[in-house]
Short mmCIF file of N, CA and C in Angstrom, two decimals:
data_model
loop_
_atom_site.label_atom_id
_atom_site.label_comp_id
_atom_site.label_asym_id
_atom_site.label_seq_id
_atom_site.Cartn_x
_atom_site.Cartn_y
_atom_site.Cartn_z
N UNK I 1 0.84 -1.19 0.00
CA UNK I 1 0.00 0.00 0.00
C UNK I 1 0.88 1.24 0.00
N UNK I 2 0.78 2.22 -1.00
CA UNK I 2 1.02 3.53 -0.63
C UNK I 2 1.20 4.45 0.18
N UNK I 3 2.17 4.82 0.87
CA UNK I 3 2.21 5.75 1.70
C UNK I 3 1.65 7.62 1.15
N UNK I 4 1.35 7.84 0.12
CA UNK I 4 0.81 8.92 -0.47
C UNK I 4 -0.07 9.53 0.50
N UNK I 5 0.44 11.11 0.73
CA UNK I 5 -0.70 11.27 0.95
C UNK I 5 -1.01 12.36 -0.06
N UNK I 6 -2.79 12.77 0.30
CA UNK I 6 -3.30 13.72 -0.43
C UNK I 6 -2.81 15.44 -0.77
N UNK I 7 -2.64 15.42 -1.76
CA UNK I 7 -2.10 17.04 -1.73
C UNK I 7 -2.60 17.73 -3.02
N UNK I 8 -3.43 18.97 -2.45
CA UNK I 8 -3.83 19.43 -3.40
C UNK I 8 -3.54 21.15 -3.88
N UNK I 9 -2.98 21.49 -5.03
CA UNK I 9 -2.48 22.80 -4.98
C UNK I 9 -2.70 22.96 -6.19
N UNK I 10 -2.72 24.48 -6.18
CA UNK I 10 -2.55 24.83 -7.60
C UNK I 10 -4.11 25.05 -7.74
N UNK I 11 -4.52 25.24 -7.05
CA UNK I 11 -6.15 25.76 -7.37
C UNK I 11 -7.45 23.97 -7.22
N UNK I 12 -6.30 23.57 -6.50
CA UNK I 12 -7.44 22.01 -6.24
C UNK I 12 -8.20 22.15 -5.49
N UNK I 13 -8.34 23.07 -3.98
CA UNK I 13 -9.05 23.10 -3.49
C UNK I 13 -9.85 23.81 -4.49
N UNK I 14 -9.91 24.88 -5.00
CA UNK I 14 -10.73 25.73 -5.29
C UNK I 14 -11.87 24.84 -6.08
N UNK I 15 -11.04 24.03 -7.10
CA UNK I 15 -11.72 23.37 -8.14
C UNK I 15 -12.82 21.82 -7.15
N UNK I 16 -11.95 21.63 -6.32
CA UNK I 16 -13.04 20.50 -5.26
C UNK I 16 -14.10 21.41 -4.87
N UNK I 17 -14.24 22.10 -4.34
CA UNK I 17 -15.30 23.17 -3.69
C UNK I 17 -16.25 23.74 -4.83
N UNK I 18 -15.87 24.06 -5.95
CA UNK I 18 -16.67 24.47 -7.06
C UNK I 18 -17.58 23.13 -7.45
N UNK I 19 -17.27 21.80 -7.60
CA UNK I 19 -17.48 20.80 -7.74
C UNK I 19 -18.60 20.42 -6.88
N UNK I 20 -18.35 20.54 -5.33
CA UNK I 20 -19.29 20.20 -3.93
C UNK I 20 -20.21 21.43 -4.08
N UNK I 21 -19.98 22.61 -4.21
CA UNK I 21 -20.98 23.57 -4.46
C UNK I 21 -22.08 23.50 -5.31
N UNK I 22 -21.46 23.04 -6.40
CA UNK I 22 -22.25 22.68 -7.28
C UNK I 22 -23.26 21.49 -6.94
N UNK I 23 -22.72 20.52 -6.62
CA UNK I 23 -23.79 19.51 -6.33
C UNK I 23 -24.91 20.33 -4.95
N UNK I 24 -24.23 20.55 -3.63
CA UNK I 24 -25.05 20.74 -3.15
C UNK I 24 -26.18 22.16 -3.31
N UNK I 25 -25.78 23.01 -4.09
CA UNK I 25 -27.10 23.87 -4.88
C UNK I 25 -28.07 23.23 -5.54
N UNK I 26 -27.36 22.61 -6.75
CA UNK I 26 -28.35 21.22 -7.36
C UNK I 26 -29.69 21.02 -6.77
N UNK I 27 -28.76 20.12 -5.15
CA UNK I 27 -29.91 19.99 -4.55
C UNK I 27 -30.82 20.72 -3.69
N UNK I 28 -30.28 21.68 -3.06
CA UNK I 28 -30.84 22.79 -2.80
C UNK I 28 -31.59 23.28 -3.75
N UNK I 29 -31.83 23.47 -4.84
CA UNK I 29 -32.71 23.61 -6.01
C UNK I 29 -33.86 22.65 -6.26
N UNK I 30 -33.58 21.54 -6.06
CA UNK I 30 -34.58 20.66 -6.07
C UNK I 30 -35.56 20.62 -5.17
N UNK I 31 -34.71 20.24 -3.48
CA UNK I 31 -35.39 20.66 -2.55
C UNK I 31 -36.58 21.85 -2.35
N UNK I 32 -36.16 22.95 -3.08
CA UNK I 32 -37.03 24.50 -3.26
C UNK I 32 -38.32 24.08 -4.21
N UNK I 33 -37.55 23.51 -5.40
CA UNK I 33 -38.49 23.76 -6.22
C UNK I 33 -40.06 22.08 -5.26
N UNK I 34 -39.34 21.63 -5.45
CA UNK I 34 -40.24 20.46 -4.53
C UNK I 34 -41.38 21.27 -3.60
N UNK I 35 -40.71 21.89 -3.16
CA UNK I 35 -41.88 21.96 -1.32
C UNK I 35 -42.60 23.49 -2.04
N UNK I 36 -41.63 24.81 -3.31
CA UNK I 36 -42.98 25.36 -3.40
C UNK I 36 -44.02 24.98 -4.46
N UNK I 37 -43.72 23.82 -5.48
CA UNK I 37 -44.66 23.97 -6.35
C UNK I 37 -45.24 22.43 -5.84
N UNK I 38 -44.83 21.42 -5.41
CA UNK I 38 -45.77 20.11 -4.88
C UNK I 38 -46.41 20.02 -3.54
N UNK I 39 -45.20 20.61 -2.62
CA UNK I 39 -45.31 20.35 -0.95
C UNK I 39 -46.87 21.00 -0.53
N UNK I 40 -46.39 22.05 -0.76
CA UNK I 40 -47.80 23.46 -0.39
C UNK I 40 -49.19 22.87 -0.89
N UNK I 41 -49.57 23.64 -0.95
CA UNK I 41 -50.79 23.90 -1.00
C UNK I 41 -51.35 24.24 -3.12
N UNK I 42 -49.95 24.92 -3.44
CA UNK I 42 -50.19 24.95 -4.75
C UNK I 42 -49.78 26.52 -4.68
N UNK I 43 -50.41 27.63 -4.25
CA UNK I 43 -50.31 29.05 -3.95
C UNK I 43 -48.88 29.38 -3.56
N UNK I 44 -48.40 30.65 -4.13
CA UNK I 44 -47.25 30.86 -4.08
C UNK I 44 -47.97 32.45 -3.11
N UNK I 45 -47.82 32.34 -1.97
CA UNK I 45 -48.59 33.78 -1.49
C UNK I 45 -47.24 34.13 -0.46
N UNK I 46 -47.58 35.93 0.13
CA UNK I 46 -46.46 36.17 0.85
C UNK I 46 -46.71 34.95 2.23
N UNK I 47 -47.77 34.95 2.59
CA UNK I 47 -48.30 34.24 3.85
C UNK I 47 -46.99 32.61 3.65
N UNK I 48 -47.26 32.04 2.50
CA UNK I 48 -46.49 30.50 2.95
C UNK I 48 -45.12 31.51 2.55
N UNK I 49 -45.00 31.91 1.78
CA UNK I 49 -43.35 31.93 1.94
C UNK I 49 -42.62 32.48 3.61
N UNK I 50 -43.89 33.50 4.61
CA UNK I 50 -43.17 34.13 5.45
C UNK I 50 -43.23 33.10 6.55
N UNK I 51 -44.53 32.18 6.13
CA UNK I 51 -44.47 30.96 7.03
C UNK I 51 -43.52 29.93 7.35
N UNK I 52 -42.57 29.58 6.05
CA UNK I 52 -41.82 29.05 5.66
C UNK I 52 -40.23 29.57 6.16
N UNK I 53 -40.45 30.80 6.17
CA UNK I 53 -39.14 31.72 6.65
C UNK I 53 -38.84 31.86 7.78
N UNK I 54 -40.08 31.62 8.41
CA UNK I 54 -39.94 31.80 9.77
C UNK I 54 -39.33 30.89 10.24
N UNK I 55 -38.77 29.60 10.24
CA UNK I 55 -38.23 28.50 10.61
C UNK I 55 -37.11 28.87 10.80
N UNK I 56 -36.13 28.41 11.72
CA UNK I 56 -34.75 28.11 11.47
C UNK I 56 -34.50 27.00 10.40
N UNK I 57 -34.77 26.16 10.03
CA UNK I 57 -34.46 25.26 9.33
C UNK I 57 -34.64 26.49 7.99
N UNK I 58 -35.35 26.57 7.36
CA UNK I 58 -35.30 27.23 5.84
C UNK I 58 -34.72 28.71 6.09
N UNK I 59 -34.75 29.07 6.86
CA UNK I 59 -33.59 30.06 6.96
C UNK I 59 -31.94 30.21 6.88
N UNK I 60 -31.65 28.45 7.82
CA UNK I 60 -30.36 28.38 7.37
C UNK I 60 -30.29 27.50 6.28
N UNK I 61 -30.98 26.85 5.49
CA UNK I 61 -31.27 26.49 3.75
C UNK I 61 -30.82 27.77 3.04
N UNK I 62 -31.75 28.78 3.32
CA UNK I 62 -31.47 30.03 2.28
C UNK I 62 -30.47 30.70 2.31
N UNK I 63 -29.74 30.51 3.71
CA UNK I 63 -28.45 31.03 3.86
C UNK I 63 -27.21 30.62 3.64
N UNK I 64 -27.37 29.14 3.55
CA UNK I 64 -26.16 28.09 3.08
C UNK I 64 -26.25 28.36 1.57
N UNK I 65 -27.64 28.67 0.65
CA UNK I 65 -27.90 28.65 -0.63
C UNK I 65 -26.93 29.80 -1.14
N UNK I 66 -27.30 30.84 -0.28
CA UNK I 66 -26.98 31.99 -0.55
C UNK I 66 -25.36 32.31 -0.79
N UNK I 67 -24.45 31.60 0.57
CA UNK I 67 -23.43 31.77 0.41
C UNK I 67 -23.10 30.95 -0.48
N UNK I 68 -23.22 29.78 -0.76
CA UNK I 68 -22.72 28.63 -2.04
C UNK I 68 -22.45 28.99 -3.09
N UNK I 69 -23.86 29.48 -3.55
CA UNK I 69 -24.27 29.98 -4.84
C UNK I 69 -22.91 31.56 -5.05
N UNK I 70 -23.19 32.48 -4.33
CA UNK I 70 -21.56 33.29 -4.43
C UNK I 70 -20.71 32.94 -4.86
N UNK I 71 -20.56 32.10 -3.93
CA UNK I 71 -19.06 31.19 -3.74
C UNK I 71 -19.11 30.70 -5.24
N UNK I 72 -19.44 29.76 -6.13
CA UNK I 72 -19.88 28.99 -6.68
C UNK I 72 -19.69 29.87 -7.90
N UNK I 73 -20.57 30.86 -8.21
CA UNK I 73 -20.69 31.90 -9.48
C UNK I 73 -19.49 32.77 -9.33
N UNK I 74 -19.50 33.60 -8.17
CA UNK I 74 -17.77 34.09 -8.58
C UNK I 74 -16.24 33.58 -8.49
N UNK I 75 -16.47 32.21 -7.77
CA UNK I 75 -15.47 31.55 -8.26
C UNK I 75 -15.39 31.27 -9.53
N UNK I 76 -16.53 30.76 -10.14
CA UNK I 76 -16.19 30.30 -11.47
C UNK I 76 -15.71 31.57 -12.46
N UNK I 77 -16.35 32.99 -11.83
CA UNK I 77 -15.74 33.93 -12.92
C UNK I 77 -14.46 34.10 -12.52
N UNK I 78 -13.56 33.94 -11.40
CA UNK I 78 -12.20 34.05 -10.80
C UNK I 78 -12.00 33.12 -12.07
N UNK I 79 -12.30 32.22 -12.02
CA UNK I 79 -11.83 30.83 -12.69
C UNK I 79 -11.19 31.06 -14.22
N UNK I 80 -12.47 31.96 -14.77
CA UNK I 80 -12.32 32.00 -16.28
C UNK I 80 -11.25 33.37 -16.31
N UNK I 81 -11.57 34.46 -15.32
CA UNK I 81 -10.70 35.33 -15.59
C UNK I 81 -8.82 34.82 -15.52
N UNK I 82 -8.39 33.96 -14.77
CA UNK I 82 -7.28 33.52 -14.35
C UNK I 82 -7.21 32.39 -16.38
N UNK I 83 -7.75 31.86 -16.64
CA UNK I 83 -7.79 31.29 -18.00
C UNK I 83 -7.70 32.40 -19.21
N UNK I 84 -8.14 33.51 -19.09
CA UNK I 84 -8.56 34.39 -20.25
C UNK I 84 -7.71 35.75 -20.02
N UNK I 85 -7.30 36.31 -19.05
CA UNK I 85 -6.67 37.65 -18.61
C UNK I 85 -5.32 37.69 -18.23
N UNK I 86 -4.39 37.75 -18.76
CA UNK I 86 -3.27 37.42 -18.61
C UNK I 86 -2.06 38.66 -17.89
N UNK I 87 -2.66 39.75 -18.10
CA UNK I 87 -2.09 40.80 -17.35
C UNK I 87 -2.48 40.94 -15.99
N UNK I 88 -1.20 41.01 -15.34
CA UNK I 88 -1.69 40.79 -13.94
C UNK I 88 -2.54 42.05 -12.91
N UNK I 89 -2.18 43.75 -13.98
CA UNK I 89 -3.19 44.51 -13.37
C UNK I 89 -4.65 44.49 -13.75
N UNK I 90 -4.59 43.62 -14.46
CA UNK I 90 -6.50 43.56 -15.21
C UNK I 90 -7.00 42.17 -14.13
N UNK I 91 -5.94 41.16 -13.98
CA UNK I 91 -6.23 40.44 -12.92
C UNK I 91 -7.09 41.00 -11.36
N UNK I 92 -6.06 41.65 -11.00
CA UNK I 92 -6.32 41.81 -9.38
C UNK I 92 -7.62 43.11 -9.89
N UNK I 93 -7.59 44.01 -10.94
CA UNK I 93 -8.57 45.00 -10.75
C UNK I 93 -10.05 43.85 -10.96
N UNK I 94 -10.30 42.77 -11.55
CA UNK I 94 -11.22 42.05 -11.79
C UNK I 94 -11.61 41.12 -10.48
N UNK I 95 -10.46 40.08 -9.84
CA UNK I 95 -10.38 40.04 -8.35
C UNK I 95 -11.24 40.99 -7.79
N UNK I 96 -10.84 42.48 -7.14
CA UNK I 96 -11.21 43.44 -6.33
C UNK I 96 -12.75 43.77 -6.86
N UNK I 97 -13.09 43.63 -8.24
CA UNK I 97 -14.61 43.86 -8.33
C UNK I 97 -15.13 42.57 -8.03
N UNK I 98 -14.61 41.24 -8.19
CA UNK I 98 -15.43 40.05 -7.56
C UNK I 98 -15.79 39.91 -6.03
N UNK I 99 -14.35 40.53 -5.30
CA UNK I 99 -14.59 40.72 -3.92
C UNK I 99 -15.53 41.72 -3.26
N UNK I 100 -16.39 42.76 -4.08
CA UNK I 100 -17.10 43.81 -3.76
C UNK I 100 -18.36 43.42 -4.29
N UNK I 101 -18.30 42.47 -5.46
CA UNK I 101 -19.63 42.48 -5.39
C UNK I 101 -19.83 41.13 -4.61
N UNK I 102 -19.04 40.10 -4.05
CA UNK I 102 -19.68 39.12 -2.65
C UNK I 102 -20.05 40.06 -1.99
N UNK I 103 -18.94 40.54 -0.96
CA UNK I 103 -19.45 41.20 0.13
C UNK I 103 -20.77 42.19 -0.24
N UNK I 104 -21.33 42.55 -1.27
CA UNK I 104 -22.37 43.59 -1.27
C UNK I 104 -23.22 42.56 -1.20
N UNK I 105 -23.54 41.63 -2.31
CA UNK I 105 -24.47 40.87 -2.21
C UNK I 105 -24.61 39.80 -1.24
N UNK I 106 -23.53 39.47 -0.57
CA UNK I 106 -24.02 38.44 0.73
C UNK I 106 -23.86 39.06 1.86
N UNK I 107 -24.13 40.52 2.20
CA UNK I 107 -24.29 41.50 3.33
C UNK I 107 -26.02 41.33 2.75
N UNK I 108 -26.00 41.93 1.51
CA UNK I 108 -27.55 42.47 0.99
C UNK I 108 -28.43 41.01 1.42
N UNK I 109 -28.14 39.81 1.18
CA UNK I 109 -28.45 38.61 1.30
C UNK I 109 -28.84 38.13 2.60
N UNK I 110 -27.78 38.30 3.27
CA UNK I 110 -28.01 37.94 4.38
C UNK I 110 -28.81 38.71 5.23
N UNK I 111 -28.76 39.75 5.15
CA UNK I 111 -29.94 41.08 6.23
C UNK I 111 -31.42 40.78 5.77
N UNK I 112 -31.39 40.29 4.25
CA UNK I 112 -32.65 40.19 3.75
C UNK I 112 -33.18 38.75 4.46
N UNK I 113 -32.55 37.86 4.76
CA UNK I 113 -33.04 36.71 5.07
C UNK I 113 -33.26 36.46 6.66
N UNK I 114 -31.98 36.71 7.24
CA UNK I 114 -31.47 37.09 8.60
C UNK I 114 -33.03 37.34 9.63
N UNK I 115 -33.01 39.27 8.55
CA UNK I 115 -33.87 39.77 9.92
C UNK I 115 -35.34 40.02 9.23
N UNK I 116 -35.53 38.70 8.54
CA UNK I 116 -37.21 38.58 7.80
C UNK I 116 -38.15 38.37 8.93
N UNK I 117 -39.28 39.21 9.15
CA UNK I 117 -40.30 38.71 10.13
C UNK I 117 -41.53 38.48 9.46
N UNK I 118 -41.85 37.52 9.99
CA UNK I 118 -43.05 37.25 8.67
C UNK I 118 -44.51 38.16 9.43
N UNK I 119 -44.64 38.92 10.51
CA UNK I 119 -45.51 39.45 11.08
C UNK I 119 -45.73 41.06 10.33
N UNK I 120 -44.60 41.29 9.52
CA UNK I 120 -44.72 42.56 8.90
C UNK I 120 -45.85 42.74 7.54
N UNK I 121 -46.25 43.56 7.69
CA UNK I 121 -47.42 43.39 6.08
C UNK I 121 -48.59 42.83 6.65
#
């Protein structure tokens, strides 16, 4: 038997994690689409969705979704830019707009989901 161990560089993690992201959105997608168009009742109203929100359980669903899916879409544009952009100041200026728009959108994301009360309206 091999004494090997595992080593991964050069962008392996990145590329394992894009891989696991991917699957588990997948199913996170499925899961969604399942419970609002079969599970329910049929009605897509604010009432089941705030009903639905109100849980811890689908709250931290939407929040694991949320960060994945980030993770997931601007990695993959890191991905293509590092394949396609070869100057290294068009690099990091493309970097620094990927890093601004996570943090905007999973600040914006998360407050939206976070501090949802379904008693409002």
């Amino acid at each position: 038997m091999s004494n090997r161990k595992l080593y991964i560089a050069g962008g392996g993690w990145s590329w394992l994690f894009q891989r696991l992201s991917g699957v588990y959105i997948l199913a996170i997608i499925i899961i969604h689409f399942w419970f609002i168009h079969y599970a329910g009742n049929g009605e897509l109203t604010y009432q089941n969705i705030a009903t639905r929100l109100a849980t811890p359980f689908w709250k931290t669903l939407d929040v694991s979704f949320l960060v994945l899916a980030l993770y997931h879409g601007l990695n993959g544009m890191w991905a293509i830019t590092q394949d396609w952009i070869k100057r290294d100041g068009w690099r990091m200026l493309i970097y620094a707009v990927i890093v601004v728009v996570a943090l905007v959108f999973g600040v914006l994301g998360l407050i939206t989901v976070i501090s949802f009360k379904p008693e409002i309206l």
